[in-house]
């Protein structure tokens, strides 16, 4: 996980958690026993939290990297 400097400093100063808004990218290493959780469930959770980038790394042969990017539908955000 890569977070903004401000988010990290705030969490260190307050002893709190990192906010999803401060997360720039999450890199998930797929575990053999949690393939569906790592590739489907967490992908949706990170998207719902608004985390803009999510990489899924599967170390099983063949080695793979799936790079996901959250695109906002700006048309939906307009009043």
Short mmCIF file of N, CA, C and O in Angstrom, two decimals:
data_model
loop_
_atom_site.label_atom_id
_atom_site.label_comp_id
_atom_site.label_asym_id
_atom_site.label_seq_id
_atom_site.Cartn_x
_atom_site.Cartn_y
_atom_site.Cartn_z
N UNK A 1 0.84 -1.15 0.00
CA UNK A 1 0.00 0.00 0.00
C UNK A 1 0.90 1.23 0.00
O UNK A 1 1.87 1.31 0.74
N UNK A 2 0.55 2.18 -0.84
CA UNK A 2 1.25 3.46 -0.90
C UNK A 2 0.23 4.53 -0.55
O UNK A 2 -0.88 4.55 -1.10
N UNK A 3 0.60 5.40 0.39
CA UNK A 3 -0.32 6.43 0.86
C UNK A 3 0.32 7.80 0.70
O UNK A 3 1.52 7.93 0.53
N UNK A 4 -0.52 8.82 0.79
CA UNK A 4 0.00 10.19 0.72
C UNK A 4 0.82 10.48 1.97
O UNK A 4 0.60 9.90 3.04
N UNK A 5 1.76 11.38 1.83
CA UNK A 5 2.58 11.78 2.97
C UNK A 5 1.71 12.38 4.08
O UNK A 5 1.89 12.10 5.25
N UNK A 6 0.72 13.20 3.67
CA UNK A 6 -0.16 13.83 4.65
C UNK A 6 -0.96 12.79 5.44
O UNK A 6 -1.12 12.91 6.64
N UNK A 7 -1.45 11.79 4.74
CA UNK A 7 -2.21 10.74 5.40
C UNK A 7 -1.36 9.96 6.39
O UNK A 7 -1.80 9.64 7.50
N UNK A 8 -0.13 9.65 6.00
CA UNK A 8 0.78 8.93 6.88
C UNK A 8 1.13 9.77 8.11
O UNK A 8 1.08 9.28 9.24
N UNK A 9 1.44 11.04 7.88
CA UNK A 9 1.78 11.91 9.01
C UNK A 9 0.61 12.07 9.97
O UNK A 9 0.79 12.06 11.18
N UNK A 10 -0.60 12.21 9.43
CA UNK A 10 -1.78 12.33 10.29
C UNK A 10 -1.98 11.07 11.12
O UNK A 10 -2.24 11.13 12.32
N UNK A 11 -1.85 9.91 10.49
CA UNK A 11 -2.03 8.65 11.21
C UNK A 11 -0.97 8.48 12.30
O UNK A 11 -1.28 8.03 13.41
N UNK A 12 0.27 8.86 12.00
CA UNK A 12 1.33 8.76 13.00
C UNK A 12 1.10 9.73 14.15
O UNK A 12 1.30 9.41 15.31
N UNK A 13 0.67 10.94 13.83
CA UNK A 13 0.45 11.98 14.84
C UNK A 13 -0.73 11.64 15.76
O UNK A 13 -0.65 11.83 16.97
N UNK A 14 -1.80 11.11 15.19
CA UNK A 14 -3.01 10.85 15.98
C UNK A 14 -3.10 9.41 16.49
O UNK A 14 -3.95 9.10 17.31
N UNK A 15 -2.24 8.56 15.98
CA UNK A 15 -2.32 7.15 16.35
C UNK A 15 -3.52 6.47 15.70
O UNK A 15 -3.93 5.41 16.10
N UNK A 16 -4.06 7.12 14.65
CA UNK A 16 -5.25 6.60 13.98
C UNK A 16 -4.90 5.73 12.79
O UNK A 16 -3.75 5.39 12.54
N UNK A 17 -5.93 5.39 12.06
CA UNK A 17 -5.78 4.55 10.88
C UNK A 17 -5.58 5.42 9.63
O UNK A 17 -5.95 6.58 9.62
N UNK A 18 -5.04 4.82 8.60
CA UNK A 18 -4.93 5.47 7.31
C UNK A 18 -6.33 5.50 6.70
O UNK A 18 -7.03 4.49 6.67
N UNK A 19 -6.76 6.65 6.20
CA UNK A 19 -8.06 6.76 5.55
C UNK A 19 -7.96 6.30 4.10
O UNK A 19 -6.92 6.49 3.45
N UNK A 20 -9.03 5.70 3.59
CA UNK A 20 -9.04 5.22 2.21
C UNK A 20 -8.72 6.34 1.24
O UNK A 20 -8.06 6.13 0.22
N UNK A 21 -9.14 7.56 1.55
CA UNK A 21 -8.88 8.71 0.66
C UNK A 21 -7.40 9.01 0.54
O UNK A 21 -6.98 9.67 -0.41
N UNK A 22 -6.59 8.54 1.48
CA UNK A 22 -5.15 8.78 1.45
C UNK A 22 -4.37 7.66 0.75
O UNK A 22 -3.16 7.77 0.59
N UNK A 23 -5.05 6.59 0.37
CA UNK A 23 -4.39 5.46 -0.28
C UNK A 23 -4.28 5.74 -1.77
O UNK A 23 -5.26 6.04 -2.44
N UNK A 24 -3.06 5.65 -2.29
CA UNK A 24 -2.81 5.89 -3.71
C UNK A 24 -2.86 4.60 -4.51
O UNK A 24 -3.33 4.57 -5.64
N UNK A 25 -2.33 3.51 -3.95
CA UNK A 25 -2.32 2.22 -4.63
C UNK A 25 -2.25 1.10 -3.59
O UNK A 25 -1.61 1.25 -2.55
N UNK A 26 -2.92 0.00 -3.90
CA UNK A 26 -2.83 -1.22 -3.10
C UNK A 26 -2.27 -2.30 -4.00
O UNK A 26 -2.69 -2.45 -5.15
N UNK A 27 -1.30 -3.06 -3.48
CA UNK A 27 -0.74 -4.20 -4.20
C UNK A 27 -1.09 -5.44 -3.39
O UNK A 27 -0.69 -5.56 -2.23
N UNK A 28 -1.86 -6.32 -3.99
CA UNK A 28 -2.34 -7.53 -3.33
C UNK A 28 -1.59 -8.72 -3.89
O UNK A 28 -1.58 -8.94 -5.10
N UNK A 29 -0.93 -9.49 -3.02
CA UNK A 29 -0.29 -10.74 -3.42
C UNK A 29 -1.30 -11.85 -3.17
O UNK A 29 -1.74 -12.05 -2.03
N UNK A 30 -1.69 -12.55 -4.22
CA UNK A 30 -2.72 -13.58 -4.11
C UNK A 30 -2.19 -14.74 -3.28
O UNK A 30 -1.10 -15.26 -3.53
N UNK A 31 -2.98 -15.13 -2.29
CA UNK A 31 -2.66 -16.29 -1.47
C UNK A 31 -3.37 -17.51 -2.04
O UNK A 31 -4.50 -17.39 -2.51
N UNK A 32 -2.72 -18.66 -1.99
CA UNK A 32 -3.34 -19.86 -2.58
C UNK A 32 -4.74 -20.16 -2.02
O UNK A 32 -5.63 -20.55 -2.75
N UNK A 33 -4.95 -19.92 -0.75
CA UNK A 33 -6.23 -20.25 -0.13
C UNK A 33 -7.25 -19.14 -0.22
O UNK A 33 -8.38 -19.32 0.27
N UNK A 34 -6.90 -18.00 -0.81
CA UNK A 34 -7.85 -16.89 -0.84
C UNK A 34 -7.90 -16.22 -2.21
O UNK A 34 -8.07 -15.02 -2.31
N UNK A 35 -7.77 -17.01 -3.27
CA UNK A 35 -7.73 -16.47 -4.62
C UNK A 35 -8.97 -15.62 -4.92
O UNK A 35 -8.87 -14.50 -5.41
N UNK A 36 -10.16 -16.15 -4.64
CA UNK A 36 -11.39 -15.41 -4.93
C UNK A 36 -11.46 -14.13 -4.09
O UNK A 36 -11.85 -13.07 -4.58
N UNK A 37 -11.10 -14.22 -2.83
CA UNK A 37 -11.13 -13.05 -1.94
C UNK A 37 -10.19 -11.96 -2.47
O UNK A 37 -10.56 -10.79 -2.55
N UNK A 38 -8.99 -12.35 -2.89
CA UNK A 38 -7.99 -11.38 -3.34
C UNK A 38 -8.29 -10.79 -4.71
O UNK A 38 -7.95 -9.64 -4.98
N UNK A 39 -8.93 -11.56 -5.58
CA UNK A 39 -9.14 -11.10 -6.95
C UNK A 39 -10.53 -10.55 -7.23
O UNK A 39 -10.71 -9.78 -8.16
N UNK A 40 -11.52 -10.92 -6.42
CA UNK A 40 -12.89 -10.48 -6.67
C UNK A 40 -13.40 -9.59 -5.54
O UNK A 40 -13.75 -8.43 -5.75
N UNK A 41 -13.42 -10.14 -4.34
CA UNK A 41 -14.03 -9.43 -3.21
C UNK A 41 -13.26 -8.15 -2.87
O UNK A 41 -13.84 -7.06 -2.81
N UNK A 42 -11.95 -8.28 -2.67
CA UNK A 42 -11.16 -7.10 -2.31
C UNK A 42 -11.13 -6.07 -3.44
O UNK A 42 -11.14 -4.87 -3.18
N UNK A 43 -11.12 -6.54 -4.68
CA UNK A 43 -11.15 -5.63 -5.82
C UNK A 43 -12.38 -4.72 -5.72
O UNK A 43 -12.29 -3.51 -5.87
N UNK A 44 -13.53 -5.29 -5.44
CA UNK A 44 -14.75 -4.51 -5.27
C UNK A 44 -14.71 -3.59 -4.07
O UNK A 44 -15.18 -2.45 -4.13
N UNK A 45 -14.15 -4.08 -2.98
CA UNK A 45 -14.06 -3.25 -1.77
C UNK A 45 -13.15 -2.05 -1.98
O UNK A 45 -13.47 -0.94 -1.56
N UNK A 46 -12.02 -2.25 -2.64
CA UNK A 46 -11.11 -1.14 -2.90
C UNK A 46 -11.75 -0.13 -3.86
O UNK A 46 -11.61 1.08 -3.68
N UNK A 47 -12.47 -0.61 -4.86
CA UNK A 47 -13.17 0.28 -5.78
C UNK A 47 -14.24 1.08 -5.04
O UNK A 47 -14.36 2.29 -5.23
N UNK A 48 -15.01 0.41 -4.19
CA UNK A 48 -16.05 1.10 -3.41
C UNK A 48 -15.45 2.16 -2.50
O UNK A 48 -16.08 3.18 -2.24
N UNK A 49 -14.23 1.92 -2.02
CA UNK A 49 -13.56 2.89 -1.13
C UNK A 49 -12.94 4.04 -1.91
O UNK A 49 -12.48 5.01 -1.32
N UNK A 50 -12.92 3.94 -3.24
CA UNK A 50 -12.38 5.01 -4.07
C UNK A 50 -10.88 4.96 -4.24
O UNK A 50 -10.26 5.96 -4.64
N UNK A 51 -10.26 3.83 -3.95
CA UNK A 51 -8.81 3.69 -4.11
C UNK A 51 -8.52 3.60 -5.61
O UNK A 51 -9.03 2.71 -6.29
N UNK A 52 -7.72 4.54 -6.14
CA UNK A 52 -7.60 4.66 -7.60
C UNK A 52 -6.85 3.55 -8.32
O UNK A 52 -7.14 3.26 -9.48
N UNK A 53 -5.90 2.90 -7.66
CA UNK A 53 -5.12 1.86 -8.31
C UNK A 53 -5.04 0.63 -7.43
O UNK A 53 -4.85 0.73 -6.20
N UNK A 54 -5.17 -0.54 -8.06
CA UNK A 54 -5.13 -1.82 -7.34
C UNK A 54 -4.42 -2.81 -8.23
O UNK A 54 -4.84 -3.06 -9.36
N UNK A 55 -3.30 -3.34 -7.75
CA UNK A 55 -2.56 -4.36 -8.49
C UNK A 55 -2.77 -5.70 -7.82
O UNK A 55 -2.70 -5.81 -6.59
N UNK A 56 -3.00 -6.71 -8.64
CA UNK A 56 -3.14 -8.08 -8.15
C UNK A 56 -1.96 -8.87 -8.70
O UNK A 56 -1.82 -9.00 -9.92
N UNK A 57 -1.12 -9.38 -7.81
CA UNK A 57 0.06 -10.16 -8.21
C UNK A 57 -0.18 -11.61 -7.84
O UNK A 57 -0.44 -11.92 -6.67
N UNK A 58 -0.12 -12.50 -8.82
CA UNK A 58 -0.28 -13.93 -8.59
C UNK A 58 1.07 -14.59 -8.85
O UNK A 58 1.57 -14.57 -9.98
N UNK A 59 1.67 -15.14 -7.81
CA UNK A 59 3.00 -15.71 -7.90
C UNK A 59 3.01 -17.14 -8.41
O UNK A 59 4.07 -17.71 -8.67
N UNK A 60 1.81 -17.75 -8.56
CA UNK A 60 1.74 -19.10 -9.14
C UNK A 60 2.09 -19.01 -10.63
O UNK A 60 1.85 -17.99 -11.28
N UNK A 61 2.64 -20.10 -11.14
CA UNK A 61 2.97 -20.16 -12.57
C UNK A 61 1.70 -20.19 -13.39
O UNK A 61 0.79 -20.92 -13.03
N UNK A 62 1.60 -19.44 -14.44
CA UNK A 62 2.52 -18.41 -14.85
C UNK A 62 2.33 -17.14 -14.01
O UNK A 62 1.19 -16.75 -13.72
N UNK A 63 3.41 -16.55 -13.60
CA UNK A 63 3.39 -15.32 -12.82
C UNK A 63 2.56 -14.27 -13.54
O UNK A 63 2.67 -14.11 -14.75
N UNK A 64 1.69 -13.56 -12.80
CA UNK A 64 0.87 -12.55 -13.48
C UNK A 64 0.68 -11.32 -12.61
O UNK A 64 0.75 -11.38 -11.38
N UNK A 65 0.45 -10.21 -13.29
CA UNK A 65 0.14 -8.95 -12.64
C UNK A 65 -1.06 -8.36 -13.36
O UNK A 65 -1.05 -8.19 -14.58
N UNK A 66 -2.11 -8.07 -12.60
CA UNK A 66 -3.28 -7.41 -13.14
C UNK A 66 -3.31 -6.02 -12.52
O UNK A 66 -3.36 -5.88 -11.31
N UNK A 67 -3.25 -4.99 -13.37
CA UNK A 67 -3.27 -3.61 -12.89
C UNK A 67 -4.66 -3.03 -13.14
O UNK A 67 -5.10 -2.95 -14.28
N UNK A 68 -5.34 -2.65 -12.06
CA UNK A 68 -6.69 -2.10 -12.15
C UNK A 68 -6.64 -0.61 -11.84
O UNK A 68 -5.89 -0.18 -10.96
N UNK A 69 -7.44 0.15 -12.57
CA UNK A 69 -7.51 1.59 -12.37
C UNK A 69 -8.96 1.98 -12.24
O UNK A 69 -9.77 1.65 -13.11
N UNK A 70 -9.30 2.67 -11.19
CA UNK A 70 -10.66 3.13 -10.97
C UNK A 70 -10.90 4.39 -11.80
O UNK A 70 -10.18 5.37 -11.67
N UNK A 71 -11.87 4.33 -12.68
CA UNK A 71 -12.23 5.50 -13.47
C UNK A 71 -13.56 6.01 -12.96
O UNK A 71 -14.53 5.27 -12.88
N UNK A 72 -13.59 7.28 -12.61
CA UNK A 72 -14.83 7.89 -12.13
C UNK A 72 -15.70 8.26 -13.32
O UNK A 72 -15.21 8.77 -14.32
N UNK A 73 -16.97 8.00 -13.21
CA UNK A 73 -17.91 8.42 -14.22
C UNK A 73 -18.34 9.83 -13.86
O UNK A 73 -19.25 10.05 -13.08
N UNK A 74 -17.65 10.81 -14.43
CA UNK A 74 -17.89 12.21 -14.07
C UNK A 74 -19.29 12.67 -14.47
O UNK A 74 -19.84 13.55 -13.84
N UNK A 75 -19.87 12.05 -15.47
CA UNK A 75 -21.22 12.43 -15.88
C UNK A 75 -22.22 12.15 -14.77
O UNK A 75 -23.18 12.89 -14.58
N UNK A 76 -21.99 11.10 -14.00
CA UNK A 76 -22.90 10.77 -12.89
C UNK A 76 -22.76 11.76 -11.75
O UNK A 76 -23.68 11.91 -10.96
N UNK A 77 -21.62 12.41 -11.63
CA UNK A 77 -21.38 13.30 -10.50
C UNK A 77 -21.96 14.70 -10.72
O UNK A 77 -22.09 15.46 -9.78
N UNK A 78 -22.30 15.01 -11.95
CA UNK A 78 -22.84 16.34 -12.25
C UNK A 78 -24.29 16.42 -11.78
O UNK A 78 -25.05 15.48 -11.92
N UNK A 79 -24.69 17.60 -11.22
CA UNK A 79 -26.09 17.75 -10.77
C UNK A 79 -27.06 17.83 -11.93
O UNK A 79 -26.79 18.11 -13.02
#
